[in-house]
Coordinates of C-alpha atoms in Angstrom, one line a residue:
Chain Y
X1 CA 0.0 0.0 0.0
X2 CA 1.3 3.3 -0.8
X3 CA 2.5 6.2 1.6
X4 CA 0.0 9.2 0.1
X5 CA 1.2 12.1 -0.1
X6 CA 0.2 15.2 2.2
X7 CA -1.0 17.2 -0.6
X8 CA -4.0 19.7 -0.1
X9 CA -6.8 18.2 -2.2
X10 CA -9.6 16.3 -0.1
X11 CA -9.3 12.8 -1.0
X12 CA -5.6 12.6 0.4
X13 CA -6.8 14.4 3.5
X14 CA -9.2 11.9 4.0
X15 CA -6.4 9.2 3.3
X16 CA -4.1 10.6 6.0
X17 CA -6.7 10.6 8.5
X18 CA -7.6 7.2 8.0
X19 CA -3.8 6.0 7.8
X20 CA -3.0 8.2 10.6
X21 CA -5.9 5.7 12.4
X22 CA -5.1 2.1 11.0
X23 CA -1.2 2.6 11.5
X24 CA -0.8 4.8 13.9
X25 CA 3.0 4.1 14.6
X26 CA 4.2 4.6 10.9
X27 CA 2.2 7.7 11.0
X28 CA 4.4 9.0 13.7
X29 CA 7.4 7.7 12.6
X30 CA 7.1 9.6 9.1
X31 CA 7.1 12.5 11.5
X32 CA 9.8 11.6 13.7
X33 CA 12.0 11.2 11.3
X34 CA 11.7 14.9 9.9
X35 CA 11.8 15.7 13.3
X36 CA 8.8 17.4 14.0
X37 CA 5.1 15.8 15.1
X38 CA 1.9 15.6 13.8
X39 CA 1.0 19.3 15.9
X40 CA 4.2 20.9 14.4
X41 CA 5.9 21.0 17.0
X42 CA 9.7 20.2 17.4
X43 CA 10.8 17.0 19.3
X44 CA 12.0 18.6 22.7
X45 CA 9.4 21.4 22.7
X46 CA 6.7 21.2 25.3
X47 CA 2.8 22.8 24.4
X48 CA 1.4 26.2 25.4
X49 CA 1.1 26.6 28.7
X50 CA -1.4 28.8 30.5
X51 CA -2.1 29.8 34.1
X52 CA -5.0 31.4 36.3
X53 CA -5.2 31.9 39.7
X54 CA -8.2 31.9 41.5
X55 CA -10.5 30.1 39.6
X56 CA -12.4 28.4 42.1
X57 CA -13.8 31.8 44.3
X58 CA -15.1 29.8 47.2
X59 CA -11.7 27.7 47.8
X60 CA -9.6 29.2 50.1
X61 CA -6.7 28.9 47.0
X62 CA -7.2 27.4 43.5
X63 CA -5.6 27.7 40.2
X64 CA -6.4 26.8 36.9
X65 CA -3.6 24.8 34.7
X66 CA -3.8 24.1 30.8
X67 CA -1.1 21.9 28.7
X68 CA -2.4 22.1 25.6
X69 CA -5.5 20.5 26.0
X70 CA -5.5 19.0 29.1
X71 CA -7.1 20.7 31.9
X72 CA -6.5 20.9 35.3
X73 CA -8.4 22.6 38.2
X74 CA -7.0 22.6 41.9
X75 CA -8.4 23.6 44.9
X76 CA -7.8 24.0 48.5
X77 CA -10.0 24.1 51.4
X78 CA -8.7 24.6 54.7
X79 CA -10.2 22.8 58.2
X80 CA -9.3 22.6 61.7
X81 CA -8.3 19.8 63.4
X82 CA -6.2 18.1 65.9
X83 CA -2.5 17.5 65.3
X84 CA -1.0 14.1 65.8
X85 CA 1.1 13.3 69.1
X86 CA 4.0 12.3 67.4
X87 CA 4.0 15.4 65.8
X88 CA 2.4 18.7 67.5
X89 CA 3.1 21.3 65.9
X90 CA 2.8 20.6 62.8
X91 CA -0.2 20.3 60.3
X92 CA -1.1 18.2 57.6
X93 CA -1.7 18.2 53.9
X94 CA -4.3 15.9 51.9
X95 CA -4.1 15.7 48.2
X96 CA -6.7 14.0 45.9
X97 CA -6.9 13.6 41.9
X98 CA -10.2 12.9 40.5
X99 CA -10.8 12.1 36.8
X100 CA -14.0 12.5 36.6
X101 CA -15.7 10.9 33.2
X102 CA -16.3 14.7 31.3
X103 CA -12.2 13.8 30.8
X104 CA -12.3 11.3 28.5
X105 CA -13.8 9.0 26.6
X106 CA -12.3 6.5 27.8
X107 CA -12.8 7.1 31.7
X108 CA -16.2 5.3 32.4
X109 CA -19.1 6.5 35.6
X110 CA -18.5 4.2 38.7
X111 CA -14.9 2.2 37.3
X112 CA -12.5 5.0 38.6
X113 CA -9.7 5.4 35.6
X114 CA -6.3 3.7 36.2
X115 CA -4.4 6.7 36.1
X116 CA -5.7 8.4 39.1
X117 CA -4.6 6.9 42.2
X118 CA -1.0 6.4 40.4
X119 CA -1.3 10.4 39.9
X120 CA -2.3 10.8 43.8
X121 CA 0.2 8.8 44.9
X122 CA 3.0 10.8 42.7
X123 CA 1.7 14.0 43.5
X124 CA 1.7 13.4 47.5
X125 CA 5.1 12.3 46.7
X126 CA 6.9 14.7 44.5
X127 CA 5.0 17.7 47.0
X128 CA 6.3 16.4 50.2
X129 CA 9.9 15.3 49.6
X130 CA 10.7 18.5 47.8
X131 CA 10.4 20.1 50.8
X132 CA 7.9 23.2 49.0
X133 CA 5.7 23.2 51.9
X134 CA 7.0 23.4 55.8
X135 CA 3.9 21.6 58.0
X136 CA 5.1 24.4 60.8
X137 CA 3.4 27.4 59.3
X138 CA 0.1 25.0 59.6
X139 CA 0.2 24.8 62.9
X140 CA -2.0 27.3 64.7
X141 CA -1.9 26.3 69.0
X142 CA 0.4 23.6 69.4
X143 CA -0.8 20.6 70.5
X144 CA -4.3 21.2 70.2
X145 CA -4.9 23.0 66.8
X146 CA -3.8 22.6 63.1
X147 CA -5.2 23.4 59.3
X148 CA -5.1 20.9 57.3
X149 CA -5.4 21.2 53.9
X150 CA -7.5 19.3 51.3
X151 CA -6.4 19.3 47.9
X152 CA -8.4 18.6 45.4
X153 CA -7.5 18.3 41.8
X154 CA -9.7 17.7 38.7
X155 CA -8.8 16.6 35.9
X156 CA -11.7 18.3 33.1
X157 CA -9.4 17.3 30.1
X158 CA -7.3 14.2 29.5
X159 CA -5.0 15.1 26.7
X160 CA -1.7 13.5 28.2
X161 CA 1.2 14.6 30.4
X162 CA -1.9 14.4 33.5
X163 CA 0.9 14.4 36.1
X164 CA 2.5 18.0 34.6
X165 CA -0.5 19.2 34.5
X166 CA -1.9 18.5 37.6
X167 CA 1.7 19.6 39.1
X168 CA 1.7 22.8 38.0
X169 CA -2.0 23.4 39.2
X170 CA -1.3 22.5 43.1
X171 CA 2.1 24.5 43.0
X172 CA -0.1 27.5 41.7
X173 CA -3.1 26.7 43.8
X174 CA -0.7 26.7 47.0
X175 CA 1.0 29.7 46.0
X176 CA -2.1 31.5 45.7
X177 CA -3.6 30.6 49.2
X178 CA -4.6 32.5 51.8
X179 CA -4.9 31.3 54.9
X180 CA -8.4 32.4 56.5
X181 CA -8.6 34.1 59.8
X182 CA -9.7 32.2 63.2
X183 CA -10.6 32.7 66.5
X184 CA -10.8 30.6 69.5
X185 CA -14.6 30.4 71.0
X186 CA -15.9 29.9 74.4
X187 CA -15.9 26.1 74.2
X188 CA -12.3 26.1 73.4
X189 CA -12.6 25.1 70.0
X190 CA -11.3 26.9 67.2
X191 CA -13.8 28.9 64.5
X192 CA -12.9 30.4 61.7
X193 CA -14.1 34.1 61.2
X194 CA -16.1 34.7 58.1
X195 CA -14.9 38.1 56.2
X196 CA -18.4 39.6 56.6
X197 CA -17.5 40.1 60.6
X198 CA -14.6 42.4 59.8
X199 CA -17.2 45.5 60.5
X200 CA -18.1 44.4 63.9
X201 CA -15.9 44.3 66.6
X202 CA -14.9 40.8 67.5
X203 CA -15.3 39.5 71.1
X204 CA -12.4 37.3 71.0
X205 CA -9.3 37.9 69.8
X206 CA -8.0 36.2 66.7
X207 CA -5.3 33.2 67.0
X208 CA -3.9 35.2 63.6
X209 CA -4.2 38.7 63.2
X210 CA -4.4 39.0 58.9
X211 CA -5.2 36.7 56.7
X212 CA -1.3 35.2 55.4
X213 CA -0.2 33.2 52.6
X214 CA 2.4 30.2 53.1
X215 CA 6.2 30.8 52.1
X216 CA 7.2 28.1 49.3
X217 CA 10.6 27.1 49.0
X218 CA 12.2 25.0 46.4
X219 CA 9.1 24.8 44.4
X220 CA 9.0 21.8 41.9
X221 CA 7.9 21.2 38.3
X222 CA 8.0 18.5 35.6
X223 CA 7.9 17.2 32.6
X224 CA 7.0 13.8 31.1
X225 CA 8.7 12.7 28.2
X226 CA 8.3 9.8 25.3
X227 CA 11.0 7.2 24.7
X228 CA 10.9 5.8 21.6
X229 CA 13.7 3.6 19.5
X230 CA 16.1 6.9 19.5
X231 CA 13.9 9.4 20.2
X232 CA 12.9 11.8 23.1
X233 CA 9.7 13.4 22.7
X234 CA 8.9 16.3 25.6
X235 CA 4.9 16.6 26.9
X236 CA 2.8 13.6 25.1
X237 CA -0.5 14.1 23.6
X238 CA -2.8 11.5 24.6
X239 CA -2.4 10.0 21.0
X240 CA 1.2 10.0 21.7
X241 CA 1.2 8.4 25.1
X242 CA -1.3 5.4 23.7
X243 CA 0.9 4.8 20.6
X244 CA 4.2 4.4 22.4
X245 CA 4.1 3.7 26.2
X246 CA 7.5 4.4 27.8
X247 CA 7.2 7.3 29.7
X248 CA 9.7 9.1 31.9
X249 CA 9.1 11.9 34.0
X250 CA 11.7 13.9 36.0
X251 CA 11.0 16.5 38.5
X252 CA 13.1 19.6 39.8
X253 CA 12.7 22.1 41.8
X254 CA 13.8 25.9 40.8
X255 CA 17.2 25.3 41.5
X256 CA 17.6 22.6 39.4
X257 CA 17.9 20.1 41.8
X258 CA 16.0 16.4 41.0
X259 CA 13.1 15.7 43.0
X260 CA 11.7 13.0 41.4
X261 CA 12.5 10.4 38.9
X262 CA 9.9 8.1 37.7
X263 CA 10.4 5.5 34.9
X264 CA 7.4 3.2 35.4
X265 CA 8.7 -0.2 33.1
X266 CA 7.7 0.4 29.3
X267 CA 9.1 -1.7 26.3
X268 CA 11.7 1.0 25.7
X269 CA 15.0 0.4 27.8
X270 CA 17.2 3.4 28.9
X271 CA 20.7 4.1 28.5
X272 CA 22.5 7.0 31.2
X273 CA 22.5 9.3 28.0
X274 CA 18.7 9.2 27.6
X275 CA 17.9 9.8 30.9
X276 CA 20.9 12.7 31.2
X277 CA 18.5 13.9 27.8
X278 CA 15.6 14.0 29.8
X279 CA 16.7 16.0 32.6
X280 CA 18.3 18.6 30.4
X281 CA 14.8 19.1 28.4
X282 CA 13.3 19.6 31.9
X283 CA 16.2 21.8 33.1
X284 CA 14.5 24.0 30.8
X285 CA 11.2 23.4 30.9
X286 CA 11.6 24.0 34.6
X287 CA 12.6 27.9 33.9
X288 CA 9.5 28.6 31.4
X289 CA 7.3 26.9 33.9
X290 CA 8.6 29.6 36.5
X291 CA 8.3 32.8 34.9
X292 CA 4.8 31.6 33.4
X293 CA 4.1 30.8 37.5
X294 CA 5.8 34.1 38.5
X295 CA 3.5 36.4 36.0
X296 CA 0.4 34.9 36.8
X297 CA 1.6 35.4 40.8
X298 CA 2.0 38.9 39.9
X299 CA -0.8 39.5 37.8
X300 CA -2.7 38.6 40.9
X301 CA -1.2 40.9 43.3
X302 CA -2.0 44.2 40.6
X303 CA -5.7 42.9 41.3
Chain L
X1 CA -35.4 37.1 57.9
X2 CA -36.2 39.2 55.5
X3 CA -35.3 38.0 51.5
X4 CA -37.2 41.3 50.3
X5 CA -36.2 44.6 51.7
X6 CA -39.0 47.1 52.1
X7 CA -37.5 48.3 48.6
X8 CA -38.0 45.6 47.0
X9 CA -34.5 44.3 46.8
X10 CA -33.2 40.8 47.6
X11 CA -30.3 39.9 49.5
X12 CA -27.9 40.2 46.6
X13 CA -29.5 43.2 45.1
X14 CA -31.4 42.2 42.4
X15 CA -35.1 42.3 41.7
X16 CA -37.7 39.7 42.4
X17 CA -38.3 38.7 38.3
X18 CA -34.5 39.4 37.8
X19 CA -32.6 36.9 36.9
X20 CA -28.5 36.0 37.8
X21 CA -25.6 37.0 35.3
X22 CA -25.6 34.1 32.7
X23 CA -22.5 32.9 31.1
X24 CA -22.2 30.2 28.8
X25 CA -19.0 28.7 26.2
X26 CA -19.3 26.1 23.9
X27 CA -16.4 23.5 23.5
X28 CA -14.4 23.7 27.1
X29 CA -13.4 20.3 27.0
X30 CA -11.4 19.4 24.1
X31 CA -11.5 15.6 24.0
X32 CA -15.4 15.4 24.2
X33 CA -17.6 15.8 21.2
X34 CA -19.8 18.3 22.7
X35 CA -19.2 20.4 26.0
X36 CA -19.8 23.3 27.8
X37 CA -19.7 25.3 30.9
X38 CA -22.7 27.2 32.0
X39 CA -22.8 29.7 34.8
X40 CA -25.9 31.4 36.5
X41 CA -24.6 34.1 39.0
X42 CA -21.7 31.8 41.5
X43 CA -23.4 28.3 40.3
X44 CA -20.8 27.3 37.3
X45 CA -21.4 23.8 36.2
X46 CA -19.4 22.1 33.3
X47 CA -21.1 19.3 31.3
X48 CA -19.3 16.8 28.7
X49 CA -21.4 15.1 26.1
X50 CA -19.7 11.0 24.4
X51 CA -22.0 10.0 21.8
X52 CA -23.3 8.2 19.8
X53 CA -21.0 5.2 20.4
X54 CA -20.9 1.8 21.1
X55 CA -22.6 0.4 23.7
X56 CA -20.3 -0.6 26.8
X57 CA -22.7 -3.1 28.2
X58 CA -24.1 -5.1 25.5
X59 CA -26.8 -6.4 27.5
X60 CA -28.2 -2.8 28.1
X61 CA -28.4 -2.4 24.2
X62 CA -31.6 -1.1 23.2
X63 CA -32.4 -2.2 19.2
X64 CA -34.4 0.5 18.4
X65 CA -33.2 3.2 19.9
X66 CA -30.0 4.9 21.7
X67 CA -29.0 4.7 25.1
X68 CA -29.3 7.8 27.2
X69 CA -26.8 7.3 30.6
X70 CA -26.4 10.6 32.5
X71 CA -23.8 11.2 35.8
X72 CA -24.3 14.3 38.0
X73 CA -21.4 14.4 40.4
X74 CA -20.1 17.5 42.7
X75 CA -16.3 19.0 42.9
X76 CA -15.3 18.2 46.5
X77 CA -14.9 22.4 46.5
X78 CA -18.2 23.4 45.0
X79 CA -20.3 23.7 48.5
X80 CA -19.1 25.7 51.3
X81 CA -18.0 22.9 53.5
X82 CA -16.0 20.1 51.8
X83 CA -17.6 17.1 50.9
X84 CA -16.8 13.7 52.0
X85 CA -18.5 11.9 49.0
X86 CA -19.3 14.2 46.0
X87 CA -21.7 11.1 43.7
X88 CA -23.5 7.7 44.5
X89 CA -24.9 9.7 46.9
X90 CA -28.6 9.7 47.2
X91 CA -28.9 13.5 46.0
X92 CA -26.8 12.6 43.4
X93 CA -28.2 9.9 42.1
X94 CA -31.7 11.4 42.1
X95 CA -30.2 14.5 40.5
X96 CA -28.5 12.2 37.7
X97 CA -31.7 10.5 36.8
X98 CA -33.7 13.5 37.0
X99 CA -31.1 15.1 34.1
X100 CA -31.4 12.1 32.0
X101 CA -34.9 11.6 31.6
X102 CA -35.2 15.4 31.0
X103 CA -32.9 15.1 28.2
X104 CA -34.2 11.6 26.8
X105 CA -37.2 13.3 26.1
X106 CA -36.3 15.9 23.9
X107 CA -33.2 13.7 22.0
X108 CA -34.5 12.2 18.9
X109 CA -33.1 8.7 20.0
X110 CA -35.0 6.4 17.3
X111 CA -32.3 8.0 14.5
X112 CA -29.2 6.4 16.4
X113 CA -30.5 2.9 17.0
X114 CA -27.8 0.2 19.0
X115 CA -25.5 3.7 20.2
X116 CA -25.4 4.8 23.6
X117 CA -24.8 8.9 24.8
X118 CA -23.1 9.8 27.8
X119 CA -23.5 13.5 29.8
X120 CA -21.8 13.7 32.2
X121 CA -22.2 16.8 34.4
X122 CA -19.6 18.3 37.1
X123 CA -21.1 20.9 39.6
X124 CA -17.5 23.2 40.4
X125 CA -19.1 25.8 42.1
X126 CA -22.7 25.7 43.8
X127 CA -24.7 28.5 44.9
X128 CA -28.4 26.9 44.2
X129 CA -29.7 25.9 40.9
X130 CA -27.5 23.7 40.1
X131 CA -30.3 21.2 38.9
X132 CA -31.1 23.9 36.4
X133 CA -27.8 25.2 35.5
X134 CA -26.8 21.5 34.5
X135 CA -29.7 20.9 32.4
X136 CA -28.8 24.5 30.5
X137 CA -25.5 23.0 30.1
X138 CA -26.1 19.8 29.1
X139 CA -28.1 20.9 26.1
X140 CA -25.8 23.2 24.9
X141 CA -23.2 20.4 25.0
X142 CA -25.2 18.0 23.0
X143 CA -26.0 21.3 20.4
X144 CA -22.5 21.2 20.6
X145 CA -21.9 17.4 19.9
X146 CA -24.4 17.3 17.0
X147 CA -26.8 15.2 18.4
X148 CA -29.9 15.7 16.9
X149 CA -33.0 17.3 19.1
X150 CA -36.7 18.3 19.2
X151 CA -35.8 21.4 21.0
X152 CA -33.4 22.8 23.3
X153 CA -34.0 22.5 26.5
X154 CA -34.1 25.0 29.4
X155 CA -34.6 25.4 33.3
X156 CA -34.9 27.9 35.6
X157 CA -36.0 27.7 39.4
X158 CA -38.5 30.1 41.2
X159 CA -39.7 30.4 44.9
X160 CA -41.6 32.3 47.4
X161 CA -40.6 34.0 50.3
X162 CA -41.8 36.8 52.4
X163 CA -45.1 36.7 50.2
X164 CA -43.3 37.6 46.7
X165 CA -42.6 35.0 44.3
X166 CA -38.7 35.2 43.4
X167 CA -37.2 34.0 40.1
X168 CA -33.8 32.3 40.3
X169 CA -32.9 31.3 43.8
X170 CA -29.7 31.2 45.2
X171 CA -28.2 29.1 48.1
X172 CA -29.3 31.1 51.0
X173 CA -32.7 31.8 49.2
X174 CA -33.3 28.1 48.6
X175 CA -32.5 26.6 52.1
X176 CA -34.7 29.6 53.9
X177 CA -37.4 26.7 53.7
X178 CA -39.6 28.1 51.3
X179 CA -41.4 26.6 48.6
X180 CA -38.5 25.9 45.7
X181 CA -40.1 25.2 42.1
X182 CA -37.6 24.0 39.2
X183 CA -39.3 24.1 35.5
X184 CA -37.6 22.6 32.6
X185 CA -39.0 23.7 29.5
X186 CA -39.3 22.9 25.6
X187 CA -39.3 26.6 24.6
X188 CA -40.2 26.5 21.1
X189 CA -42.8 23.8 21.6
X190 CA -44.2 25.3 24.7
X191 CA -44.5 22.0 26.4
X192 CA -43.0 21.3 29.9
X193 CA -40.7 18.3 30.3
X194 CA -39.8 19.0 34.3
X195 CA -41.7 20.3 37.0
X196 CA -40.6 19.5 40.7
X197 CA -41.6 21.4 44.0
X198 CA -41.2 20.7 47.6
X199 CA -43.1 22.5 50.8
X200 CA -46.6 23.8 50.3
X201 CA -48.0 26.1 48.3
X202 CA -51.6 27.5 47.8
X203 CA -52.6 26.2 44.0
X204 CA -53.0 30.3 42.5
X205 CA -49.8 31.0 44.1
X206 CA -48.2 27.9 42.9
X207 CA -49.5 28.9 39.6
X208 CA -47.9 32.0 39.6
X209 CA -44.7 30.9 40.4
X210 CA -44.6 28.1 38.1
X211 CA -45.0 31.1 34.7
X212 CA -42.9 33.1 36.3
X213 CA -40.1 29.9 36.6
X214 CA -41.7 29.4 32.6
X215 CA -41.0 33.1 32.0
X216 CA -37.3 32.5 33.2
X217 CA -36.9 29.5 30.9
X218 CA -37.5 31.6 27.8
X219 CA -34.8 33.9 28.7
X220 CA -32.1 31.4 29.2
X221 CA -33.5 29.8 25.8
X222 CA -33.1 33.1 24.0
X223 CA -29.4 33.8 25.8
X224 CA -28.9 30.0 24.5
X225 CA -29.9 30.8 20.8
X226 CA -27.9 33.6 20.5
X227 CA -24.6 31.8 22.2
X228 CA -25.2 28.8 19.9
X229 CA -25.7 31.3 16.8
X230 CA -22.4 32.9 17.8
X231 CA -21.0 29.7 17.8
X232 CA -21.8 28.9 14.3
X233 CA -20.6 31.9 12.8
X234 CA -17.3 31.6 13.9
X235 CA -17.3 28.2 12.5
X236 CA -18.2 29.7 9.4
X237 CA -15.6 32.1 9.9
X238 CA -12.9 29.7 9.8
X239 CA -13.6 27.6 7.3
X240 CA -14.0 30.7 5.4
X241 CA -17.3 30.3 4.3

């Protein structure tokens, strides 16, 4: 059967789209080896990336994250509640994925997709051992009282590199929180004071004065990339990720240092060079990912 | 406590017959073949339509007609208080099959015989009305999907409190214990397709309410024409028609 040729006149265009179905991997391949993929973009080059802050008005933080396609949309709610003995003054932080089935078509109601819990698990990962958040500034009376935090990501649009995506979100949602003001009540227990009070004068005296935000060292990011026979490919579509299935993903943190590294199996062995590849392409991504984090932060605070 | 001032204002300022700020895009969710997200006032609900495609469970295969399946579930953030289990709970559930039969109704379902749609609704931010704000938004997703329809279909919720009937509740409106009326309309047709109340209501008063809910549900229809209209222009637009 014949390669046709990507000329402009319909009937090739419908051939491509049906070859670009029925062989799938020669499809990419022809791209690959012009160097360049089926959305034009070069080999290392991750997609637009936007940000918002805030998109979630009742949450306490939230920020809105777009890879291409896929669609993230974290939030963070904030509750009272006793710290641990082991460790008093310090509070706690839950995280959650969802993929709900708007995602995908693929993702069916009441059979939970396969990707989510892994994503949980990473994410609770990558966040703590980088160190981003110190579970000290949580703590409100010690022994008795601490916020935890309940993260909750949604996933409204499954077009690969999920873990990135959802990432990038929490790092935004957490650096856009505010933490609300509480007071402590006659029973002892800890409320937290609603904004409309603020005319009033309040009977008790607040636990913190002003509403604050947390301080964020060492943030991390990532990226997830494709291997494939000599290839690297940098932020998968979904089409991409279901063709070829060896995906790594390295996480740093703002000063370059490696967080995570995650290499889940996949027909595709490594050598040291590819993997050295891979943290380079994310050495940079790592910097874009910052100043598009650092404008939107700023483009709050002009607000 | 009072929901209309002496002046005739609500708690948020508007006007007994007015209605909250609608917003509405088409195509929010890439992957899907029809979405939307659909917001009336702080209620902003986001609906995905999959169809027509295979059946999943062959055994729930209808010959003659498609499959309707429809999931209603809330973002853990959406209320004002976290919640422990946002779907498969009962208001959930009761919620999900409300949606689907409202829809079934007005999708032409003999033309896709052996197929099956799914809608799939997520609530991210609810401040009452979010029965009717999903319905808007789940037939502007299937408009958006292509799926072929009788009408569009459109909701709105009224009430009464403090002796005034009040279009378009919001959260605090709706859990003052009042009577809460949600109408789901075919506008063109003029037919209803939904009706559902709960507390009492003298029949006159109820009837009142119920065109003024009706009265509602044209408005969103006409909002919904013109964003669908939109829509199709700038398709037009770029394929330079």
């Amino acid at each position: 059967m014949g390669v046709p040729d990507a000329s402009g006149d319909l009937s090739s265009e419908m051939e491509v789209d049906a070859f670009r179905r029925l062989f799938p991997l020669r499809y990419f391949e022809r791209h690959l080896s012009e160097s360049v993929r089926p959305d034009a973009r070069p080999l290392g080059r991750a997609r637009d990336t936007t940000l918002a802050l805030g998109a979630v008005a009742s949450a306490h933080g939230s920020a809105l994250a777009k890879i291409g396609s896929t669609t993230m949309l974290a939030a963070i709610k904030m509750e009272v509640m006793t710290p641990s003995t082991e460790s008093p003054d310090e509070g706690c932080i839950a995280i959650d994925f969802h993929m709900p089935p708007i995602c995908s078509p693929i993702v069916r109601p009441g059979r939970p997709a396969e990707a989510a819990p892994v994503i949980s698990k990473q994410l609770s990962d990558t966040i703590s051992s980088s160190g981003m958040i110190n579970l000290k500034e949580l703590s409100l009376v010690s022994g008795k009282a601490a916020w935890i935090a309940y993260l909750d990501i949604y996933c409204l649009d499954a077009d690969g590199a999920l873990f990135d995506a959802a990432l990038l979100s929490a790092v935004a949602a957490f650096s856009h929180l505010q933490i609300p003001i509480v007071s402590l009540n006659d029973d002892g227990k800890i409320v937290v004071i609603l904004e409309e009070d603020d005319g009033t004068k309040l009977e008790k005296e607040p636990v913190n004065r002003e509403k604050r935000k947390l301080t964020l060292s060492s943030i991390p990011f990532s990226l997830t990339c494709i291997l494939h026979k000599n290839y690297i490919l940098a932020d998968p579509t979904a089409e991409e990720e279901s063709i070829m299935e060896t995906l790594v993903t390295v996480g740093l943190d703002s000063s370059s240092r490696l967080v995570s590294f995650y290499k889940p199996g996949g027909p595709v062995l490594a050598y040291t060079s590819a993997v050295q590849d891979c943290v380079a392409l994310t050495r940079q991504r790592v910097k874009e990912l910052q100043e598009i984090l650092d404008e939107a932060i700023s483009g709050m605070e002009i607000d | 406590m009072e929901f209309v001032n002496p002046e005739g204002l609500r708690l948020d300022g508007r006007r007994p017959m007015e209605m909250r700020q609608l917003r509405a895009e088409i195509g929010a969710v890439a992957k899907a073949d029809g979405s939307a997200v659909f917001e009336m006032g702080n209620t902003k609900v986001i609906a995905a339509v999959y169809g027509p495609r295979e059946v999943q469970n062959r055994s729930q295969q209808i010959n003659d007609q498609a499959l309707v399946r429809c999931e209603y579930s809330m973002a853990n953030f959406s209320t004002g208080d976290r919640r422990r289990k946002p779907k498969g709970d009962r208001r959930s559930t009761e919620i999900s099959l409300v949606i689907r039969q409202t829809m079934e109704a007005c999708i032409l379902t003999h033309l896709m015989p052996r197929s099956q749609i799914d809608i799939y609704v997520q609530v991210l931010q609810a401040d009452g009305g979010t029965r009717s704000a999903c319905i808007n938004a789940a037939t502007l997703a299937l408009a958006d999907a292509g799926i072929p329809m009788r009408d569009l279909v459109t909701s709105c919720s009224a009430g009464y409190l403090n002796s005034t009937p009040l279009l378009d509740l919001n959260y605090v409106e709706d859990s003052a214990g009042g009577p809460d009326v949600t109408v789901g309309i075919l506008p063109k047709l003029d037919k209803v397709t939904l009706l559902q109340m709960d507390a009492k209501l003298p029949i006159d008063i109820f009837e009142n309410v119920m065109q003024l809910a009706a009265e509602g549900c044209k408005a969103i229809a006409n909002y919904i024409r013109e964003v669908l209209l939109e829509n199709t222009k700038q398709l037009e637009y770029r394929r330079g028609l």
